[in-house]
Coordinates of C-alpha atoms in Angstrom, one line a residue:
Chain J
X298 CA 13.7 29.1 17.4
X299 CA 17.0 27.0 18.0
X300 CA 16.9 23.9 18.8
X301 CA 17.5 23.2 23.1
X302 CA 20.7 21.1 22.9
X303 CA 21.6 19.6 26.5
X304 CA 25.6 20.9 26.1
X305 CA 27.7 18.1 28.4
X306 CA 30.0 20.2 30.9
X307 CA 30.9 17.5 32.8
X308 CA 31.9 13.8 32.6
X309 CA 30.0 11.8 35.0
X310 CA 32.3 8.9 37.3
X311 CA 28.8 7.2 37.2
X312 CA 26.1 7.0 34.7
X313 CA 23.2 9.2 34.3
X314 CA 19.4 8.5 33.8
X315 CA 18.2 10.5 30.7
X316 CA 14.5 9.5 30.5
X317 CA 13.5 12.9 31.3
X318 CA 14.5 14.7 28.3
X319 CA 12.6 13.5 25.6
X320 CA 10.7 15.7 22.9
X321 CA 7.1 15.3 25.3
X322 CA 8.7 16.1 28.7
X323 CA 10.0 18.8 28.3
X324 CA 6.9 20.5 25.9
X325 CA 5.5 23.7 27.1
X326 CA 8.3 23.8 29.4
X327 CA 10.1 26.7 30.6
X328 CA 13.1 26.7 30.9
X329 CA 14.3 27.1 34.4
X330 CA 11.6 24.4 34.4
X331 CA 13.8 22.9 32.3
X332 CA 17.5 23.7 34.4
X333 CA 15.3 22.3 37.3
X334 CA 14.5 18.1 36.2
X335 CA 17.0 16.3 38.7
X336 CA 18.6 13.5 36.6
X337 CA 19.7 10.3 38.2
X338 CA 23.1 9.4 38.6
X339 CA 24.6 6.3 40.8
X340 CA 22.7 7.2 44.4
X341 CA 23.1 11.1 43.8
X342 CA 19.8 13.0 41.8
X343 CA 21.6 15.9 39.2
X344 CA 19.9 19.4 38.6
X345 CA 20.4 19.4 34.3
X346 CA 21.7 22.3 34.8
X347 CA 24.9 20.8 36.9
X348 CA 25.6 18.4 34.4
X349 CA 24.7 20.8 30.7
X350 CA 24.9 23.7 28.9
X351 CA 22.0 24.9 28.2
X352 CA 21.0 27.1 24.9
X353 CA 18.3 26.8 22.9
X354 CA 13.5 26.4 23.8
X355 CA 12.9 24.0 20.5
X356 CA 11.8 21.0 22.5
X357 CA 10.4 19.6 19.3
X358 CA 14.5 19.6 18.1
X359 CA 16.4 18.4 21.1
X360 CA 20.4 18.2 20.8
X361 CA 23.0 16.7 23.3
X362 CA 26.3 17.8 23.3
X363 CA 29.5 16.7 24.1
X364 CA 27.6 13.1 24.7
X365 CA 29.8 10.0 26.4
X366 CA 29.3 6.5 26.7
X367 CA 27.4 6.5 30.6
X368 CA 24.1 8.9 29.3
X369 CA 22.4 5.6 29.8
X370 CA 17.8 6.0 28.3
X371 CA 18.6 8.6 25.5
X372 CA 15.5 9.5 23.7
X373 CA 13.2 6.4 25.9
X374 CA 9.3 6.2 25.0
X375 CA 10.0 9.3 21.9
X376 CA 6.4 10.4 21.3
X377 CA 7.5 13.4 18.0
X378 CA 10.4 15.1 17.7
X379 CA 13.7 14.3 17.2
X380 CA 17.1 13.7 19.1
X381 CA 20.1 14.4 18.4
X382 CA 23.3 12.8 19.9
X383 CA 26.6 15.1 19.3
X384 CA 29.7 12.0 20.2
X385 CA 28.3 8.6 22.4
X386 CA 25.2 6.7 24.2
X387 CA 25.0 4.6 26.6
X388 CA 22.9 2.3 27.0
X389 CA 19.1 1.5 26.2
X390 CA 18.9 4.2 23.9
X391 CA 15.4 5.1 22.4
X392 CA 14.7 2.6 24.5
X393 CA 10.2 2.2 24.1
X394 CA 10.5 4.8 21.5
X395 CA 7.4 5.1 20.1
X396 CA 7.9 7.8 17.2
X397 CA 10.2 10.8 16.2
X398 CA 13.5 9.9 14.9
X399 CA 16.7 9.5 16.9
X400 CA 19.9 10.5 16.0
X401 CA 23.5 9.3 17.2
X402 CA 26.9 10.7 15.8
X403 CA 29.2 7.9 17.7
X404 CA 28.5 4.1 19.2
X405 CA 25.5 3.0 21.5
X406 CA 26.0 1.1 24.9
X407 CA 23.6 -2.2 24.3
X408 CA 20.3 -3.0 24.5
X409 CA 19.9 0.4 21.6
X410 CA 16.2 0.2 20.1
X411 CA 15.5 -2.0 23.2
X412 CA 11.4 -3.2 22.8
X413 CA 10.9 0.6 19.9
X414 CA 6.6 1.1 19.0
X415 CA 7.7 3.3 15.7
X416 CA 10.6 5.9 15.3
X417 CA 13.6 5.9 12.9
X418 CA 16.6 5.9 14.1
X419 CA 20.2 6.7 13.9
X420 CA 23.6 5.1 15.2
X421 CA 25.8 6.5 12.7
X422 CA 29.0 4.2 14.7
X423 CA 29.1 0.9 16.7
X424 CA 25.9 -0.5 18.3
X425 CA 26.4 -2.7 21.2
X426 CA 24.6 -6.1 22.4
X427 CA 21.2 -6.4 21.7
X428 CA 20.7 -4.3 20.0
X429 CA 16.0 -4.2 18.6
X430 CA 15.9 -6.5 22.0
X431 CA 13.7 -7.6 24.6
X432 CA 14.9 -6.7 28.1
X433 CA 15.7 -9.3 29.7
X434 CA 13.4 -12.0 31.0
X435 CA 10.9 -9.6 28.2
X436 CA 9.3 -11.6 24.8
X437 CA 9.1 -9.4 23.2
X438 CA 11.8 -7.3 21.6
X439 CA 11.3 -4.6 19.6
X440 CA 7.8 -4.1 18.2
X441 CA 8.2 -1.4 14.6
X442 CA 10.1 1.6 13.0
X443 CA 13.8 1.3 11.5
X444 CA 17.2 1.3 12.2
X445 CA 20.1 1.8 10.5
X446 CA 23.6 1.6 11.9
X447 CA 26.6 2.8 10.3
X448 CA 29.0 1.2 11.9
X449 CA 29.4 -2.6 13.4
X450 CA 26.7 -3.8 16.1
X451 CA 27.0 -6.6 18.8
X452 CA 26.1 -10.2 20.1
X453 CA 21.7 -10.7 19.5
X454 CA 20.3 -8.6 16.8
X455 CA 16.9 -8.7 17.3
X456 CA 16.9 -10.8 19.9
X457 CA 12.2 -11.1 20.2
X458 CA 12.5 -9.2 17.9
X459 CA 9.0 -9.3 16.7
X460 CA 7.9 -6.5 14.1
X461 CA 10.5 -4.4 12.1
X462 CA 13.4 -2.8 10.7
X463 CA 17.1 -3.8 11.8
X464 CA 19.4 -2.4 8.7
X465 CA 22.5 -2.7 9.7
X466 CA 26.1 -1.3 7.0
X467 CA 28.6 -3.1 8.9
X468 CA 28.5 -6.8 11.3
X469 CA 27.1 -8.5 13.3
X470 CA 27.8 -10.5 15.7
X471 CA 26.9 -14.3 16.9
X472 CA 23.8 -15.1 17.7
X473 CA 22.3 -11.5 14.7
X474 CA 18.4 -12.7 15.1
X475 CA 18.4 -15.3 17.8
X476 CA 15.3 -16.2 18.7
X477 CA 13.4 -13.4 16.5
X478 CA 9.7 -14.0 15.9
X479 CA 8.9 -11.6 12.6
X480 CA 11.1 -8.4 11.6
X481 CA 13.5 -7.6 9.0
X482 CA 17.6 -8.0 10.2
X483 CA 19.0 -6.9 7.1
X484 CA 22.9 -6.9 6.9
X485 CA 25.7 -5.7 4.5
X486 CA 28.6 -7.0 6.1
X487 CA 30.0 -10.2 7.8
X488 CA 27.6 -12.3 10.4
X489 CA 28.8 -14.3 13.5
X490 CA 28.2 -17.7 15.0
X491 CA 24.3 -19.2 15.9
X492 CA 23.0 -16.9 13.5
X493 CA 19.2 -17.0 13.8
X494 CA 19.2 -19.2 16.2
X495 CA 15.8 -20.9 18.1
X496 CA 14.3 -17.4 15.9
X497 CA 10.7 -18.6 14.8
X498 CA 9.2 -16.5 11.5
X499 CA 10.7 -13.3 10.4
X500 CA 13.7 -12.5 8.0
X501 CA 17.5 -11.7 7.7
X502 CA 18.7 -10.2 5.1
X503 CA 22.5 -10.9 3.8
X504 CA 24.7 -10.2 1.4
X505 CA 27.6 -12.4 2.2
X506 CA 27.2 -16.0 2.9
X507 CA 26.7 -16.3 6.6
X508 CA 28.2 -19.7 8.2
X509 CA 24.7 -21.5 9.2
X510 CA 23.6 -24.3 12.2
X511 CA 22.2 -28.0 10.8
X512 CA 18.4 -26.6 12.0
X513 CA 18.7 -24.3 8.6
X514 CA 17.7 -25.9 5.5
X515 CA 18.3 -24.5 1.8
X516 CA 15.4 -23.6 0.4
X517 CA 17.3 -22.9 -3.1
X518 CA 17.6 -19.5 -5.6
X519 CA 14.8 -18.3 -6.6
X520 CA 13.8 -14.1 -8.0
X521 CA 11.5 -12.5 -4.9
X522 CA 8.8 -10.1 -5.6
X523 CA 8.7 -8.6 -2.2
X524 CA 12.6 -7.6 -1.8
X525 CA 11.6 -4.4 -4.9
X526 CA 9.7 -2.9 -2.6
X527 CA 11.5 -3.4 0.3
X528 CA 14.6 -1.5 -1.0
X529 CA 12.1 0.8 -2.4
X530 CA 11.0 1.8 0.9
X531 CA 15.0 2.4 2.0
X532 CA 15.2 4.7 -0.4
X533 CA 14.0 7.8 1.6
X534 CA 17.8 6.6 4.5
X535 CA 20.2 8.4 5.2
X536 CA 21.7 5.0 4.2
X537 CA 24.1 3.2 1.8
X538 CA 21.0 0.7 2.0
X539 CA 19.2 4.2 -0.6
X540 CA 21.7 3.0 -2.5
X541 CA 20.1 1.5 -5.8
X542 CA 23.1 -0.7 -6.4
X543 CA 23.0 -2.2 -2.8
X544 CA 19.5 -3.2 -4.3
X545 CA 19.2 -7.3 -5.4
X546 CA 16.1 -9.7 -5.8
X547 CA 17.7 -13.1 -6.2
X548 CA 18.0 -14.6 -3.2
X549 CA 19.1 -18.0 -2.1
X550 CA 16.9 -18.9 0.9
X551 CA 17.3 -20.8 3.6
X552 CA 14.3 -22.2 5.8
X553 CA 14.8 -22.0 9.9
X554 CA 15.2 -22.6 12.5
X555 CA 13.6 -26.2 11.9
X556 CA 14.5 -27.1 15.6
X557 CA 12.0 -23.9 16.4
X558 CA 8.9 -22.9 14.7
X559 CA 10.9 -23.1 11.1
X560 CA 8.4 -20.2 9.3
X561 CA 11.8 -17.7 9.4
X562 CA 14.3 -17.2 6.3
X563 CA 18.2 -16.4 6.1
X564 CA 18.2 -14.5 2.4
X565 CA 21.4 -14.0 1.4
X566 CA 22.0 -12.0 -2.4
X567 CA 23.4 -14.2 -4.9
Chain F
X158 CA -29.4 20.8 -29.1
X159 CA -27.8 19.5 -32.3
X160 CA -23.7 19.3 -33.6
X161 CA -22.4 18.1 -36.4
X162 CA -26.4 17.6 -36.9
X163 CA -26.5 15.3 -34.4
X164 CA -29.8 15.6 -32.4
X165 CA -28.7 15.8 -27.6
X166 CA -31.9 14.3 -26.5
X167 CA -33.0 16.8 -23.5
X168 CA -32.6 14.5 -21.1
X169 CA -30.6 13.2 -18.8
X170 CA -29.1 9.6 -17.8
X171 CA -30.2 8.6 -14.1
X172 CA -27.2 6.5 -11.5
X173 CA -27.1 5.3 -8.2
X174 CA -24.0 5.2 -5.7
X175 CA -21.9 2.0 -5.1
X176 CA -18.9 0.8 -3.6
X177 CA -15.3 1.1 -5.5
X178 CA -12.2 -0.1 -5.2
X179 CA -9.3 0.2 -7.6
X180 CA -6.4 -2.8 -7.3
X181 CA -3.0 -3.2 -9.6
X182 CA -1.9 -6.4 -10.7
X183 CA 1.7 -6.7 -12.1
X184 CA 3.6 -10.0 -13.7
X185 CA 6.7 -10.3 -15.2
X186 CA 5.5 -9.6 -19.0
X187 CA 2.5 -7.1 -19.9
X188 CA 1.2 -9.8 -21.7
X189 CA 0.1 -11.9 -17.9
X190 CA -0.5 -8.8 -16.8
X191 CA -3.4 -8.2 -18.6
X192 CA -4.3 -11.8 -19.2
X193 CA -5.0 -11.9 -14.9
X194 CA -6.9 -8.9 -14.9
X195 CA -8.9 -9.4 -18.0
X196 CA -9.5 -12.6 -16.3
X197 CA -10.2 -10.8 -12.3
X198 CA -12.0 -8.7 -14.6
X199 CA -14.5 -11.0 -16.8
X200 CA -17.5 -11.7 -16.5
X201 CA -19.1 -8.5 -14.7
X202 CA -21.2 -5.8 -16.8
X203 CA -23.8 -6.0 -14.8
X204 CA -24.5 -6.1 -10.5
X205 CA -28.2 -7.6 -12.2
X206 CA -26.1 -10.9 -12.9
X207 CA -22.6 -10.5 -11.9
X208 CA -22.4 -9.3 -8.5
X209 CA -20.3 -6.8 -9.4
X210 CA -19.4 -4.6 -12.2
X211 CA -15.6 -4.5 -13.4
X212 CA -13.1 -3.5 -16.1
X213 CA -9.6 -3.1 -16.4
X214 CA -8.6 1.0 -16.2
X215 CA -5.3 1.4 -17.9
X216 CA -1.9 -0.2 -18.4
X217 CA 0.8 1.0 -16.3
X218 CA 4.2 1.6 -17.2
X219 CA 6.4 0.1 -15.5
X220 CA 7.5 3.2 -13.3
X221 CA 4.1 3.8 -12.3
X222 CA 3.5 -0.1 -9.8
X223 CA 4.5 -0.7 -6.8
X224 CA 7.6 -3.2 -7.8
X225 CA 8.0 -2.2 -10.8
X226 CA 7.2 -4.9 -13.1
X227 CA 4.4 -4.5 -15.8
X228 CA 1.1 -3.7 -14.6
X229 CA -3.0 -3.9 -14.8
X230 CA -5.2 -1.3 -13.5
X231 CA -8.8 -2.8 -13.0
X232 CA -11.6 -1.3 -11.0
X233 CA -14.0 -3.0 -9.5
X234 CA -17.6 -1.3 -8.1
X235 CA -20.3 -3.3 -6.3
X236 CA -23.5 -2.7 -5.3
X237 CA -22.7 -2.9 -1.3
X238 CA -19.5 -3.1 0.5
X239 CA -20.2 -6.6 1.4
X240 CA -20.7 -7.8 -2.0
X241 CA -17.9 -5.8 -3.5
X242 CA -14.9 -7.1 -0.3
X243 CA -17.2 -11.2 -1.8
X244 CA -16.6 -10.4 -5.2
X245 CA -13.2 -9.1 -4.3
X246 CA -12.2 -12.4 -2.8
X247 CA -12.9 -14.6 -4.7
X248 CA -11.7 -13.4 -8.3
X249 CA -8.5 -12.3 -6.5
X250 CA -8.7 -15.7 -5.4
X251 CA -9.8 -17.5 -8.4
X252 CA -7.9 -15.0 -11.5
X253 CA -4.4 -12.8 -9.7
X254 CA -3.6 -15.7 -7.4
X255 CA -3.4 -18.1 -9.6
X256 CA -2.0 -16.6 -12.4
X257 CA 1.7 -17.2 -13.1
X258 CA 3.9 -14.8 -11.7
X259 CA 1.5 -11.9 -10.6
X260 CA 1.0 -9.4 -7.8
X261 CA -1.5 -7.6 -7.1
X262 CA -1.4 -4.3 -5.3
X263 CA -4.4 -1.7 -3.8
X264 CA -4.7 0.6 -6.5
X265 CA -6.6 3.2 -3.6
X266 CA -4.6 4.5 -0.9
X267 CA -7.7 6.3 0.8
X268 CA -11.6 5.2 2.2
X269 CA -12.3 1.9 4.2
X270 CA -9.6 -0.5 3.9
X271 CA -11.2 -3.9 2.6
X272 CA -9.3 -7.6 2.3
X273 CA -7.3 -7.6 -0.9
X274 CA -4.7 -10.7 0.3
X275 CA -5.8 -11.0 4.2
X276 CA -7.7 -13.9 3.5
X277 CA -6.1 -15.3 0.6
X278 CA -2.5 -15.7 3.3
X279 CA -4.7 -18.7 3.7
X280 CA -3.9 -20.2 1.3
X281 CA -0.4 -20.5 1.9
X282 CA -1.3 -23.1 4.4
X283 CA 0.2 -22.0 7.6
X284 CA 3.8 -21.6 5.3
X285 CA 2.1 -17.8 4.1
X286 CA 4.6 -15.5 5.6
X287 CA 4.2 -11.0 5.9
X288 CA 6.1 -8.3 5.5
X289 CA 5.4 -4.6 7.0
X290 CA 6.4 -2.6 4.4
X291 CA 6.5 1.6 4.8
X292 CA 3.2 0.6 6.7
X293 CA 1.8 -1.5 4.1
X294 CA 1.4 -5.7 5.4
X295 CA 2.0 -7.4 2.0
X296 CA 1.9 -11.1 2.4
X297 CA 4.1 -13.4 0.5
X298 CA 2.2 -16.6 0.2
X299 CA 4.2 -20.0 -1.1
X300 CA 3.4 -20.7 -5.0
X301 CA 4.5 -23.4 -7.7
X302 CA 6.1 -20.7 -9.4
X303 CA 8.0 -19.4 -6.4
X304 CA 5.7 -16.4 -4.5
X305 CA 2.6 -14.7 -4.5
X306 CA 2.9 -11.1 -3.7
X307 CA -0.9 -9.2 -2.5
X308 CA -1.0 -6.6 -0.7
X309 CA -3.2 -6.9 2.7
X310 CA -6.2 -4.6 2.0
X311 CA -7.3 -2.1 -0.9
X312 CA -9.0 0.9 -0.6
X313 CA -13.2 0.6 -0.4
X314 CA -14.6 4.3 -1.9
X315 CA -17.9 5.4 -2.4
X316 CA -19.0 5.7 -6.5
X317 CA -21.6 5.5 -9.2
X318 CA -22.4 3.5 -11.2
X319 CA -24.7 3.0 -14.7
X320 CA -23.8 6.9 -15.9
X321 CA -25.1 6.0 -20.1
X322 CA -24.8 7.0 -23.3
X323 CA -27.3 5.6 -26.3
X324 CA -26.3 6.0 -29.4
X325 CA -29.6 6.4 -32.0
X326 CA -28.3 5.3 -35.5
X327 CA -29.1 5.2 -39.4
X328 CA -28.4 1.3 -39.6
X329 CA -27.0 -1.1 -36.6
X330 CA -22.7 -0.6 -38.6
X331 CA -23.4 2.8 -37.7
X332 CA -24.7 2.6 -34.4
X333 CA -21.1 -0.2 -33.8
X334 CA -18.6 1.9 -35.2
X335 CA -19.5 5.0 -33.3
X336 CA -19.5 3.3 -30.1
X337 CA -15.8 2.0 -30.7
X338 CA -14.5 5.1 -31.6
X339 CA -16.8 6.7 -28.8
X340 CA -14.8 3.3 -26.6
X341 CA -11.7 4.1 -27.6
X342 CA -11.3 7.3 -26.8
X343 CA -13.3 7.6 -23.1
X344 CA -11.3 4.7 -22.2
X345 CA -8.5 8.0 -21.9
X346 CA -10.4 8.7 -19.1
X347 CA -9.1 7.7 -16.1
X348 CA -11.4 6.9 -12.8
X349 CA -13.2 6.0 -14.8
X350 CA -14.4 2.0 -16.7
X351 CA -16.9 0.3 -19.0
X352 CA -17.7 -2.2 -18.7
X353 CA -20.1 -4.1 -21.8
X354 CA -18.4 -6.5 -23.8
X355 CA -15.7 -4.0 -26.2
X356 CA -17.8 -1.0 -23.8
X357 CA -21.2 -1.5 -25.3
X358 CA -24.5 -2.9 -25.1
X359 CA -26.3 -3.5 -27.4
X360 CA -30.0 -5.0 -25.1
X361 CA -30.9 -1.4 -23.0
X362 CA -33.3 -3.0 -19.9
X363 CA -36.4 -0.9 -18.5
X364 CA -37.0 -1.6 -15.4
X365 CA -40.4 -4.5 -15.0
X366 CA -41.6 -6.9 -16.5
X367 CA -44.7 -8.4 -17.9
X368 CA -43.0 -12.2 -16.5
X369 CA -43.9 -11.4 -12.4
X370 CA -40.1 -13.5 -11.8
X371 CA -38.1 -10.1 -13.7
X372 CA -36.9 -6.9 -12.2
X373 CA -35.7 -6.0 -15.6
X374 CA -36.4 -5.7 -19.1
X375 CA -35.5 -4.8 -22.9
X376 CA -36.7 -1.5 -23.5
X377 CA -39.3 -2.2 -26.2
X378 CA -39.0 1.7 -26.0
X379 CA -35.3 1.8 -28.1
X380 CA -36.0 -1.8 -29.7
X381 CA -36.1 -0.7 -33.7
X382 CA -38.4 -3.8 -35.1
X383 CA -41.0 -2.9 -32.3
X384 CA -41.3 1.4 -33.9
X385 CA -44.6 0.0 -35.6
X386 CA -46.9 -1.8 -32.3
X387 CA -44.7 0.1 -28.9
X388 CA -44.4 3.6 -27.2
X389 CA -41.8 4.0 -29.9
X390 CA -38.6 6.6 -28.7
X391 CA -37.0 6.3 -32.1
X392 CA -38.0 8.0 -35.3
X393 CA -38.7 6.3 -38.4
X394 CA -35.1 7.0 -39.4
X395 CA -33.4 5.2 -36.7
X396 CA -32.8 1.7 -37.6
X397 CA -30.1 0.7 -34.6
X398 CA -29.4 1.6 -30.9
X399 CA -25.9 1.2 -29.0
X400 CA -25.8 2.1 -25.5
X401 CA -23.0 2.9 -23.5
X402 CA -22.4 3.0 -19.9
X403 CA -20.1 4.2 -17.4
X404 CA -19.0 3.6 -13.9
X405 CA -16.4 6.6 -12.4
X406 CA -15.2 6.7 -8.8
X407 CA -16.5 10.3 -9.6
X408 CA -19.5 12.4 -10.5
X409 CA -17.1 14.9 -12.4
X410 CA -15.2 11.5 -13.8
X411 CA -18.3 10.3 -15.4
X412 CA -19.8 13.1 -16.8
X413 CA -15.8 14.1 -18.2
X414 CA -16.2 10.5 -19.7
X415 CA -19.8 11.3 -21.0
X416 CA -18.7 14.3 -22.6
X417 CA -16.1 12.6 -24.5
X418 CA -18.2 9.5 -25.8
X419 CA -20.8 12.7 -26.9
X420 CA -17.9 14.9 -28.7
X421 CA -17.1 11.7 -30.8
X422 CA -20.3 10.7 -32.0
X423 CA -20.8 14.4 -32.2
X424 CA -17.2 14.6 -35.2
X425 CA -19.2 11.3 -37.2
X426 CA -21.9 13.4 -37.3
X427 CA -24.8 12.6 -38.3
X428 CA -23.7 12.8 -42.6
X429 CA -21.7 9.0 -40.6
X430 CA -24.9 7.8 -39.5
X431 CA -25.0 8.9 -36.7
X432 CA -29.0 11.1 -35.7
X433 CA -29.2 11.0 -32.2
X434 CA -27.4 10.7 -29.1
X435 CA -29.8 9.8 -26.1
X436 CA -29.9 8.1 -22.3
X437 CA -31.0 6.2 -20.3
X438 CA -32.9 6.5 -16.9
X439 CA -36.3 5.9 -15.3
X440 CA -37.5 9.7 -14.5
X441 CA -35.9 10.5 -12.4
X442 CA -37.8 8.3 -9.3
X443 CA -34.7 5.5 -8.9
X444 CA -30.9 6.9 -9.4
X445 CA -30.1 10.5 -7.3
X446 CA -27.1 10.8 -9.3
X447 CA -28.3 12.9 -13.2
X448 CA -26.1 13.4 -15.9
X449 CA -28.0 15.7 -18.1
X450 CA -26.7 15.4 -21.8
X451 CA -26.9 19.3 -22.6
X452 CA -25.7 20.6 -19.1
X453 CA -22.7 18.0 -19.9
X454 CA -22.0 19.4 -23.2
X455 CA -22.8 24.0 -22.2

């Protein structure tokens, strides 16, 4: 059985809500039923077969081809199976994702992995702002799962993050880990200003020395026992993080944000 | 049944259901992992007086441990889930948390999850932090040498305690020598422990006592100095009896260990003082698990 493939015919002017095209909602649906699903695009509702050439039938394995940055909500609430996006993706990629895998070939927009609960989301390009964050007004961001970004991430990575892991091979923008409640964000590249702004708990694991605000205090150099376990868990990933030569257990530990609860930490490789 | 001049009695060891768990202790060096494990499994020979039965199962290579450091695996057995939990927490708190560079992990993935570091974390006084790695939660407790890393839970499984072998020898020296060799071989079997000092017991007991306050007392039928004045199980040439008690995760594990023990006793042979092999039981009325010596050797 080949993957259920949606090949985009036209790049719409308006953004498209792709949330109906997730594995669990398409399960047991006939080809004609899938073709007749309507997607919101601006004020209009468009049939799936108006927008996409449809082929294949394996609803556990969905491929979106010719994807571009106006396809929003791809993999929203995904509960099982896998979705592969060939091209870029719009905003809210993997919003409230509950399980399964989501793989994007290109770049993604804002609020990717927002309030994600479980599963694996891989972004081969860059990610926009609020990666793994909370929707505006909500108090809890990502609550579980793993996000791998092979490019750079925008501002406010892991805003209000509650649990889970965000692994960024490139750079992260300003306010990385802001208002974090728990979880782990690892950045191999550089980080911007206001790192860990108002973070309460959680870990920011960095390969490069950041510019820290005055509300982070140096706790000294340490060999931490949990780091080998953490790096060991990366081995199954298709990422630089799986490379054993990138692993370390000796870090400079900074505690903060003491303007908040102050139980968070920034660990910098030494 | 006689092997190499050693008589194997037609009897059985009577064993009881228990609850058990395995933990893995790691440290910067194998010696420090051992120090911690030795302390954690200390004073744990019998549930009667110690609350649990515990021992080091084996020394682990760094490649076998969760954090890639030298380690030791230990098994802990108790009569019920509650007593196992209590013993585990007390021992982990006093012997592993306190031991320099140590970390503590679950050694059983399945089973009912019981607290390992779940409550120990409060030692961190609010500075403790947790990490969820591969669906397992670990607690990082700040301590004076750095951080104590402990897995939140471990697995409790049904197990069996009280498998045993009695070696009846021509002399005390012969009995001890035979037991030492048997213990060395039996300890190579996974999933079992021999909880008594050096794996050997010299004070086997029977149920009941002439003193009302005592539930168990010396097994006079196997005491060589009482041969002439009690209903003895010993023939005149027997001068010393020693016992090896075995706790295991399954019946098969105990059978394997008992077979290895009997084979070792028999290989030493009657010529070197091992005259008979027997086992302790209560007539089959108390424990549901019966390990018949001759069946094990068939």
